[in-house]
PDB file of C-alpha atoms in Angstrom:
ATOM      1  CA  MET A  30      64.560   9.096  79.524  1.00  0.00           C
ATOM      2  CA  ALA A  31      64.837  10.521  82.958  1.00  0.00           C
ATOM      3  CA  ASN A  32      63.667  14.029  83.645  1.00  0.00           C
ATOM      4  CA  LYS A  33      66.511  16.372  84.291  1.00  0.00           C
ATOM      5  CA  PRO A  34      66.176  17.620  88.073  1.00  0.00           C
ATOM      6  CA  GLU A  35      65.236  21.284  88.584  1.00  0.00           C
ATOM      7  CA  THR A  36      68.540  23.220  89.105  1.00  0.00           C
ATOM      8  CA  VAL A  37      68.730  25.767  91.722  1.00  0.00           C
ATOM      9  CA  ALA A  38      70.220  29.114  90.923  1.00  0.00           C
ATOM     10  CA  ASP A  39      73.493  29.906  92.377  1.00  0.00           C
ATOM     11  CA  PRO A  40      73.083  32.487  95.198  1.00  0.00           C
ATOM     12  CA  ILE A  41      75.889  34.588  93.546  1.00  0.00           C
ATOM     13  CA  ASP A  42      74.008  34.568  90.163  1.00  0.00           C
ATOM     14  CA  VAL A  43      70.833  35.651  91.997  1.00  0.00           C
ATOM     15  CA  ALA A  44      72.730  38.597  93.893  1.00  0.00           C
ATOM     16  CA  VAL A  45      74.267  39.695  90.677  1.00  0.00           C
ATOM     17  CA  GLY A  46      70.981  39.640  88.763  1.00  0.00           C
ATOM     18  CA  ALA A  47      69.189  41.702  91.602  1.00  0.00           C
ATOM     19  CA  ARG A  48      72.137  44.273  91.453  1.00  0.00           C
ATOM     20  CA  ILE A  49      71.642  44.344  87.645  1.00  0.00           C
ATOM     21  CA  ARG A  50      67.968  45.006  87.990  1.00  0.00           C
ATOM     22  CA  LEU A  51      68.459  47.540  91.049  1.00  0.00           C
ATOM     23  CA  LEU A  52      71.056  49.547  88.929  1.00  0.00           C
ATOM     24  CA  ARG A  53      68.871  49.338  85.863  1.00  0.00           C
ATOM     25  CA  LYS A  54      65.850  50.745  87.620  1.00  0.00           C
ATOM     26  CA  VAL A  55      67.767  53.432  89.448  1.00  0.00           C
ATOM     27  CA  ARG A  56      69.160  54.490  85.914  1.00  0.00           C
ATOM     28  CA  GLY A  57      65.510  54.540  84.816  1.00  0.00           C
ATOM     29  CA  LEU A  58      66.189  51.890  81.942  1.00  0.00           C
ATOM     30  CA  SER A  59      63.719  49.437  80.739  1.00  0.00           C
ATOM     31  CA  GLN A  60      64.719  45.800  80.163  1.00  0.00           C
ATOM     32  CA  GLN A  61      64.574  46.503  76.435  1.00  0.00           C
ATOM     33  CA  ALA A  62      66.807  49.632  76.785  1.00  0.00           C
ATOM     34  CA  LEU A  63      69.448  47.642  78.674  1.00  0.00           C
ATOM     35  CA  ALA A  64      69.189  44.628  76.264  1.00  0.00           C
ATOM     36  CA  GLU A  65      69.688  46.782  73.157  1.00  0.00           C
ATOM     37  CA  ALA A  66      72.634  48.554  74.618  1.00  0.00           C
ATOM     38  CA  ALA A  67      74.121  45.008  75.591  1.00  0.00           C
ATOM     39  CA  GLY A  68      73.283  43.230  72.424  1.00  0.00           C
ATOM     40  CA  VAL A  69      70.983  40.653  73.800  1.00  0.00           C
ATOM     41  CA  THR A  70      67.066  40.202  74.088  1.00  0.00           C
ATOM     42  CA  PHE A  71      65.059  41.666  76.875  1.00  0.00           C
ATOM     43  CA  GLN A  72      64.119  38.059  77.600  1.00  0.00           C
ATOM     44  CA  GLN A  73      67.936  37.319  78.226  1.00  0.00           C
ATOM     45  CA  ILE A  74      68.048  40.307  80.604  1.00  0.00           C
ATOM     46  CA  GLN A  75      64.959  39.086  82.641  1.00  0.00           C
ATOM     47  CA  LYS A  76      66.918  35.550  83.041  1.00  0.00           C
ATOM     48  CA  TYR A  77      70.080  37.504  84.208  1.00  0.00           C
ATOM     49  CA  GLU A  78      68.055  39.482  86.625  1.00  0.00           C
ATOM     50  CA  ARG A  79      66.202  36.530  88.110  1.00  0.00           C
ATOM     51  CA  GLY A  80      69.662  34.671  88.301  1.00  0.00           C
ATOM     52  CA  ALA A  81      68.238  32.005  85.884  1.00  0.00           C
ATOM     53  CA  ASN A  82      71.057  32.326  83.599  1.00  0.00           C
ATOM     54  CA  ARG A  83      74.600  33.184  84.439  1.00  0.00           C
ATOM     55  CA  VAL A  84      76.119  36.414  83.015  1.00  0.00           C
ATOM     56  CA  SER A  85      79.656  35.847  81.341  1.00  0.00           C
ATOM     57  CA  ALA A  86      82.215  38.140  82.188  1.00  0.00           C
ATOM     58  CA  SER A  87      82.056  39.880  78.811  1.00  0.00           C
ATOM     59  CA  MET A  88      78.417  40.514  79.045  1.00  0.00           C
ATOM     60  CA  LEU A  89      78.864  41.678  82.804  1.00  0.00           C
ATOM     61  CA  THR A  90      81.340  44.337  81.438  1.00  0.00           C
ATOM     62  CA  ARG A  91      79.035  45.529  78.841  1.00  0.00           C
ATOM     63  CA  ILE A  92      76.059  45.719  81.301  1.00  0.00           C
ATOM     64  CA  ALA A  93      78.256  47.433  83.859  1.00  0.00           C
ATOM     65  CA  ARG A  94      79.432  49.984  81.273  1.00  0.00           C
ATOM     66  CA  THR A  95      75.881  50.629  80.202  1.00  0.00           C
ATOM     67  CA  LEU A  96      74.857  51.297  83.849  1.00  0.00           C
ATOM     68  CA  ASP A  97      77.881  53.357  84.410  1.00  0.00           C
ATOM     69  CA  VAL A  98      79.315  51.212  87.273  1.00  0.00           C
ATOM     70  CA  PRO A  99      82.523  49.295  87.930  1.00  0.00           C
ATOM     71  CA  VAL A 100      82.047  45.613  87.333  1.00  0.00           C
ATOM     72  CA  ALA A 101      83.005  45.077  90.998  1.00  0.00           C
ATOM     73  CA  GLU A 102      79.736  46.735  91.864  1.00  0.00           C
ATOM     74  CA  MET A 103      77.904  43.917  90.561  1.00  0.00           C
ATOM     75  CA  PHE A 104      79.437  41.743  93.199  1.00  0.00           C
ATOM     76  CA  GLY A 105      79.120  44.245  95.968  1.00  0.00           C
ATOM     77  CA  GLU A 106      83.038  44.486  96.126  1.00  0.00           C
ATOM     78  CA  SER A 107      82.752  48.356  96.032  1.00  0.00           C
ATOM     79  CA  THR A 108      81.204  48.373  99.621  1.00  0.00           C
ATOM     80  CA  ALA A 109      82.523  47.221 102.872  1.00  0.00           C
ATOM     81  CA  ASN A 110      79.121  45.901 104.014  1.00  0.00           C
ATOM     82  CA  SER A 111      77.862  44.083 101.042  1.00  0.00           C
ATOM     83  CA  GLY A 112      75.507  41.874 103.215  1.00  0.00           C
ATOM     84  CA  ALA A 113      73.343  44.846 103.929  1.00  0.00           C
ATOM     85  CA  VAL A 114      73.736  46.047 100.311  1.00  0.00           C
ATOM     86  CA  ASP A 115      72.484  42.664  99.236  1.00  0.00           C
ATOM     87  CA  GLU A 116      69.461  42.945 101.516  1.00  0.00           C
ATOM     88  CA  VAL A 117      68.595  46.459 100.248  1.00  0.00           C
ATOM     89  CA  ALA A 118      69.164  45.275  96.580  1.00  0.00           C
ATOM     90  CA  ALA A 119      66.532  42.449  97.190  1.00  0.00           C
ATOM     91  CA  LEU A 120      64.062  44.659  98.736  1.00  0.00           C
ATOM     92  CA  LEU A 121      64.370  47.285  96.076  1.00  0.00           C
ATOM     93  CA  ALA A 122      64.190  44.655  93.362  1.00  0.00           C
ATOM     94  CA  GLU A 123      60.465  43.945  94.635  1.00  0.00           C
ATOM     95  CA  PRO A 124      58.028  45.250  91.897  1.00  0.00           C
ATOM     96  CA  GLY A 125      56.984  48.802  92.961  1.00  0.00           C
ATOM     97  CA  ALA A 126      59.544  49.169  95.851  1.00  0.00           C
ATOM     98  CA  LEU A 127      61.795  51.653  94.000  1.00  0.00           C
ATOM     99  CA  GLU A 128      58.705  53.814  92.947  1.00  0.00           C
ATOM    100  CA  LEU A 129      57.493  53.795  96.561  1.00  0.00           C
ATOM    101  CA  LEU A 130      60.766  54.935  97.877  1.00  0.00           C
ATOM    102  CA  LYS A 131      60.912  57.680  95.349  1.00  0.00           C
ATOM    103  CA  ALA A 132      57.329  58.765  96.279  1.00  0.00           C
ATOM    104  CA  TYR A 133      58.412  58.727 100.034  1.00  0.00           C
ATOM    105  CA  ALA A 134      61.503  60.660  99.419  1.00  0.00           C
ATOM    106  CA  VAL A 135      59.637  63.725  98.007  1.00  0.00           C
ATOM    107  CA  LEU A 136      57.196  63.861 100.826  1.00  0.00           C
ATOM    108  CA  PRO A 137      57.756  66.458 103.544  1.00  0.00           C
ATOM    109  CA  LYS A 138      59.628  65.370 106.560  1.00  0.00           C
ATOM    110  CA  GLY A 139      57.619  64.680 109.402  1.00  0.00           C
ATOM    111  CA  VAL A 140      53.868  63.771 109.647  1.00  0.00           C
ATOM    112  CA  SER A 141      53.196  62.749 105.994  1.00  0.00           C
ATOM    113  CA  ARG A 142      56.153  60.205 105.947  1.00  0.00           C
ATOM    114  CA  SER A 143      55.331  58.853 109.430  1.00  0.00           C
ATOM    115  CA  ALA A 144      51.571  58.390 108.211  1.00  0.00           C
ATOM    116  CA  LEU A 145      52.620  56.713 105.154  1.00  0.00           C
ATOM    117  CA  VAL A 146      55.098  54.256 107.078  1.00  0.00           C
ATOM    118  CA  GLU A 147      52.144  53.409 109.453  1.00  0.00           C
ATOM    119  CA  PHE A 148      49.783  52.913 106.592  1.00  0.00           C
ATOM    120  CA  VAL A 149      52.082  50.449 104.979  1.00  0.00           C
ATOM    121  CA  ARG A 150      52.947  48.721 108.187  1.00  0.00           C
ATOM    122  CA  SER A 151      48.986  48.205 108.818  1.00  0.00           C
ATOM    123  CA  LEU A 152      48.801  46.599 105.384  1.00  0.00           C
ATOM    124  CA  ARG A 153      51.243  43.842 106.369  1.00  0.00           C
ATOM    125  CA  SER A 154      48.785  42.814 109.081  1.00  0.00           C
ATOM    126  CA  GLN A 155      45.786  42.659 106.774  1.00  0.00           C
ATOM    127  CA  PRO A 156      44.630  39.404 105.512  1.00  0.00           C
ATOM    128  CA  ILE A 157      45.064  38.681 102.090  1.00  0.00           C
TER     129      ILE A 157
END
């Protein structure tokens, strides 16, 4: 029996998953809490968020209702510039990114924020 070739996730499924993850994190919900509200396991939510599994229309509706957004929001159709939204969603989907942004937002404007940005930039150029 031949091995089944690896399938690549559809970019739309990945984008929808990234939006689910972003909106879930913004709402402060765990994967478990979203899963319970949607009637699936948290592992299924993980697969949706990675784009590994496609989200059915009925499931997308349940998830959108739980996240208190229109279904169109999951496709970026509620904004005119969804390319930029996709990029921001992908960035914020990175582990720790939303927490870092929230911490940044509470810093006083000026030197503190500039220092933090410069510190993070300096880490980019450090060897791993």
